[in-house]
């Protein structure tokens, strides 16, 4: 039978080995490792697409790449030409739209036309039966070795309307100049207002 002294020593041993959770982590708990050491470093290397190919295959693939590049360059060239052509037709000095705009301003700024038609004055192209406005009627032709353009459109003021007729011819420098420009009144008193006549 064990004595009370042995029991006391045994209980003391238990108390010495016990660690309260309130006093912090246990003595045998390992400190957390540095976060930088726990991460996994990934080394990404770009693989050469031609690395596993034979010489013949490399030449074939390079030829395909060159073909695609040529097609792309050609497409860009065609698109650039189309944009240039459209821009020239709309805003070029000798384009149909440019000549129409200049002739409209020439008529609208003329004092005699302003009195005859009334202000404000607006211009428009041919009309359909339903009253829809279409593009300006024009004709390009060659005569005596020079390029000519004839154009007809309509202008309307607050009082009356008139038809505008013009013809232009390219001079030695390659620019259009007026051969004639006149208005024909469509309402009484019917008369013709001549703005340019170089025939």
Short mmCIF file of C-alpha atoms in Angstrom, two decimals:
data_model
loop_
_atom_site.label_atom_id
_atom_site.label_comp_id
_atom_site.label_asym_id
_atom_site.label_seq_id
_atom_site.Cartn_x
_atom_site.Cartn_y
_atom_site.Cartn_z
CA UNK A 1 0.00 0.00 0.00
CA UNK A 2 1.36 3.41 -1.10
CA UNK A 3 1.91 6.08 1.46
CA UNK A 4 0.35 9.54 1.37
CA UNK A 5 3.77 10.99 0.53
CA UNK A 6 3.90 9.00 -2.67
CA UNK A 7 0.41 10.24 -3.57
CA UNK A 8 1.48 13.80 -3.06
CA UNK A 9 4.51 13.42 -5.27
CA UNK A 10 2.36 11.85 -7.94
CA UNK A 11 -0.17 14.66 -7.89
CA UNK A 12 2.63 17.19 -8.02
CA UNK A 13 3.98 15.53 -11.14
CA UNK A 14 0.59 15.84 -12.83
CA UNK A 15 0.30 19.51 -11.96
CA UNK A 16 3.77 20.26 -13.29
CA UNK A 17 2.99 18.65 -16.64
CA UNK A 18 -0.28 20.52 -17.08
CA UNK A 19 -0.36 23.78 -19.07
CA UNK A 20 -3.40 26.01 -19.03
CA UNK A 21 -4.79 27.20 -22.33
CA UNK A 22 -5.16 30.67 -20.80
CA UNK A 23 -1.39 31.03 -20.37
CA UNK A 24 -0.68 30.83 -24.14
CA UNK A 25 0.34 28.02 -26.49
CA UNK A 26 1.83 24.82 -25.24
CA UNK A 27 5.59 24.66 -24.93
CA UNK A 28 5.85 21.87 -27.52
CA UNK A 29 3.88 23.86 -30.21
CA UNK A 30 6.09 24.89 -33.14
CA UNK A 31 6.04 28.54 -34.22
CA UNK A 32 4.41 29.23 -37.60
CA UNK A 33 6.79 29.21 -40.47
CA UNK A 34 7.46 32.32 -42.47
CA UNK A 35 4.68 32.87 -45.01
CA UNK A 36 7.21 33.57 -47.68
CA UNK A 37 8.70 30.09 -47.24
CA UNK A 38 5.35 28.29 -47.48
CA UNK A 39 4.40 29.75 -50.90
CA UNK A 40 5.13 27.81 -54.05
CA UNK A 41 7.17 29.60 -56.68
CA UNK A 42 6.05 28.90 -60.26
CA UNK A 43 8.55 29.38 -63.02
CA UNK A 44 6.70 29.83 -66.32
CA UNK A 45 8.83 29.43 -69.39
CA UNK A 46 7.48 30.14 -72.85
CA UNK A 47 7.89 27.17 -75.05
CA UNK A 48 9.26 27.70 -78.53
CA UNK A 49 6.52 26.55 -80.95
CA UNK A 50 9.17 25.34 -83.39
CA UNK A 51 11.25 23.46 -80.82
CA UNK A 52 9.83 19.99 -81.54
CA UNK A 53 9.51 20.43 -85.31
CA UNK A 54 11.73 19.14 -88.05
CA UNK A 55 13.45 21.56 -90.41
CA UNK A 56 10.94 20.89 -93.18
CA UNK A 57 8.01 21.47 -90.84
CA UNK A 58 9.58 24.71 -89.59
CA UNK A 59 9.91 25.99 -93.15
CA UNK A 60 6.30 25.03 -93.88
CA UNK A 61 4.96 26.77 -90.76
CA UNK A 62 7.09 29.86 -91.43
CA UNK A 63 5.65 29.96 -94.95
CA UNK A 64 2.12 29.92 -93.53
CA UNK A 65 2.95 32.79 -91.17
CA UNK A 66 4.39 34.80 -94.06
CA UNK A 67 1.26 34.13 -96.14
CA UNK A 68 -1.03 35.31 -93.34
CA UNK A 69 1.10 38.42 -92.93
CA UNK A 70 0.88 39.15 -96.66
CA UNK A 71 -2.90 38.77 -96.61
CA UNK A 72 -3.19 41.13 -93.64
CA UNK A 73 -1.01 43.76 -95.30
CA UNK A 74 -3.00 43.50 -98.53
CA UNK A 75 -6.31 43.85 -96.65
CA UNK A 76 -5.03 46.95 -94.84
CA UNK A 77 -3.91 48.41 -98.18
CA UNK A 78 -7.31 47.83 -99.80
CA UNK A 79 -9.11 49.34 -96.81
CA UNK A 80 -6.85 52.39 -96.89
CA UNK A 81 -7.50 52.90 -100.61
CA UNK A 82 -11.26 52.64 -100.09
CA UNK A 83 -11.19 55.21 -97.28
CA UNK A 84 -9.09 57.54 -99.42
CA UNK A 85 -11.45 57.15 -102.39
CA UNK A 86 -14.56 57.77 -100.28
CA UNK A 87 -12.96 60.79 -98.62
CA UNK A 88 -11.89 62.21 -101.97
CA UNK A 89 -15.34 61.75 -103.46
CA UNK A 90 -17.00 63.46 -100.51
CA UNK A 91 -14.54 66.21 -99.69
CA UNK A 92 -12.16 66.48 -102.66
CA UNK A 93 -12.00 69.80 -104.50
CA UNK A 94 -13.25 68.26 -107.77
CA UNK A 95 -15.70 65.77 -106.32
CA UNK A 96 -19.41 65.89 -107.14
CA UNK A 97 -20.31 66.75 -103.57
CA UNK A 98 -17.72 69.54 -103.42
CA UNK A 99 -18.89 71.11 -106.71
CA UNK A 100 -22.51 70.90 -105.54
CA UNK A 101 -21.66 72.58 -102.24
CA UNK A 102 -19.70 75.40 -103.90
CA UNK A 103 -22.44 76.04 -106.47
CA UNK A 104 -25.06 76.13 -103.72
CA UNK A 105 -23.08 78.75 -101.79
CA UNK A 106 -22.48 80.72 -104.99
CA UNK A 107 -26.22 80.91 -105.64
CA UNK A 108 -27.28 81.52 -102.05
CA UNK A 109 -24.82 84.41 -101.58
CA UNK A 110 -25.81 86.23 -104.76
CA UNK A 111 -27.90 89.36 -103.99
CA UNK A 112 -30.06 89.02 -107.12
CA UNK A 113 -30.92 85.43 -106.27
CA UNK A 114 -31.74 86.36 -102.69
CA UNK A 115 -34.24 88.99 -103.86
CA UNK A 116 -35.78 86.70 -106.47
CA UNK A 117 -36.27 83.66 -104.21
CA UNK A 118 -36.41 85.11 -100.71
CA UNK A 119 -34.41 83.95 -97.75
CA UNK A 120 -33.38 81.53 -96.36
CA UNK A 121 -32.38 79.53 -99.44
CA UNK A 122 -31.87 75.77 -99.43
CA UNK A 123 -30.76 73.35 -102.15
CA UNK A 124 -31.74 69.77 -102.93
CA UNK A 125 -31.50 67.12 -105.64
CA UNK A 126 -34.10 65.48 -107.81
CA UNK A 127 -37.46 64.62 -106.29
CA UNK A 128 -39.48 61.46 -106.70
CA UNK A 129 -43.25 61.39 -107.07
CA UNK A 130 -43.52 60.89 -103.33
CA UNK A 131 -41.41 63.96 -102.69
CA UNK A 132 -38.28 62.12 -101.62
CA UNK A 133 -34.99 63.88 -102.34
CA UNK A 134 -32.40 61.94 -104.31
CA UNK A 135 -28.77 62.57 -105.21
CA UNK A 136 -27.82 65.48 -107.41
CA UNK A 137 -28.07 64.70 -111.14
CA UNK A 138 -24.70 65.03 -112.88
CA UNK A 139 -22.91 63.84 -116.01
CA UNK A 140 -19.18 63.55 -116.71
CA UNK A 141 -18.06 63.50 -120.33
CA UNK A 142 -15.07 64.38 -122.52
CA UNK A 143 -15.09 66.97 -125.26
CA UNK A 144 -12.17 68.41 -127.24
CA UNK A 145 -9.79 66.37 -125.11
CA UNK A 146 -11.01 67.88 -121.83
CA UNK A 147 -13.18 66.51 -119.06
CA UNK A 148 -16.53 68.23 -118.50
CA UNK A 149 -19.19 67.89 -115.83
CA UNK A 150 -22.79 68.98 -116.07
CA UNK A 151 -25.01 69.22 -113.02
CA UNK A 152 -28.61 70.09 -112.27
CA UNK A 153 -30.20 70.69 -108.87
CA UNK A 154 -32.94 72.81 -107.29
CA UNK A 155 -32.95 75.69 -104.85
CA UNK A 156 -35.89 77.10 -102.93
CA UNK A 157 -36.29 80.31 -100.99
CA UNK A 158 -39.04 81.56 -98.76
CA UNK A 159 -40.99 82.83 -101.80
CA UNK A 160 -40.06 80.97 -104.98
CA UNK A 161 -38.10 78.10 -106.51
CA UNK A 162 -35.58 77.75 -109.32
CA UNK A 163 -33.57 75.14 -111.22
CA UNK A 164 -29.78 75.46 -111.24
CA UNK A 165 -27.79 74.36 -114.30
CA UNK A 166 -24.03 74.36 -114.50
CA UNK A 167 -21.20 72.98 -116.55
CA UNK A 168 -17.57 72.80 -115.51
CA UNK A 169 -14.46 71.93 -117.49
CA UNK A 170 -11.00 70.97 -116.30
CA UNK A 171 -8.33 73.52 -117.09
CA UNK A 172 -4.67 72.86 -117.91
CA UNK A 173 -3.87 72.41 -114.20
CA UNK A 174 -6.49 69.66 -113.90
CA UNK A 175 -9.03 71.61 -111.81
CA UNK A 176 -12.67 72.26 -112.65
CA UNK A 177 -13.70 75.80 -113.58
CA UNK A 178 -17.14 77.12 -114.48
CA UNK A 179 -18.16 77.12 -118.12
CA UNK A 180 -21.59 78.39 -117.15
CA UNK A 181 -23.84 78.65 -114.09
CA UNK A 182 -27.41 79.99 -114.26
CA UNK A 183 -30.82 79.71 -112.62
CA UNK A 184 -34.21 79.32 -114.28
CA UNK A 185 -37.13 80.58 -112.22
CA UNK A 186 -39.96 78.04 -111.96
CA UNK A 187 -42.61 80.60 -111.04
CA UNK A 188 -43.81 83.86 -112.50
CA UNK A 189 -42.07 86.02 -113.54
CA UNK A 190 -40.15 83.34 -115.45
CA UNK A 191 -36.62 84.51 -116.12
CA UNK A 192 -33.01 83.35 -116.14
CA UNK A 193 -30.38 84.62 -113.72
CA UNK A 194 -26.87 84.09 -115.11
CA UNK A 195 -24.08 83.86 -112.55
CA UNK A 196 -21.23 82.52 -114.72
CA UNK A 197 -20.83 82.40 -118.49
CA UNK A 198 -17.43 81.54 -119.96
CA UNK A 199 -18.57 79.90 -123.19
#
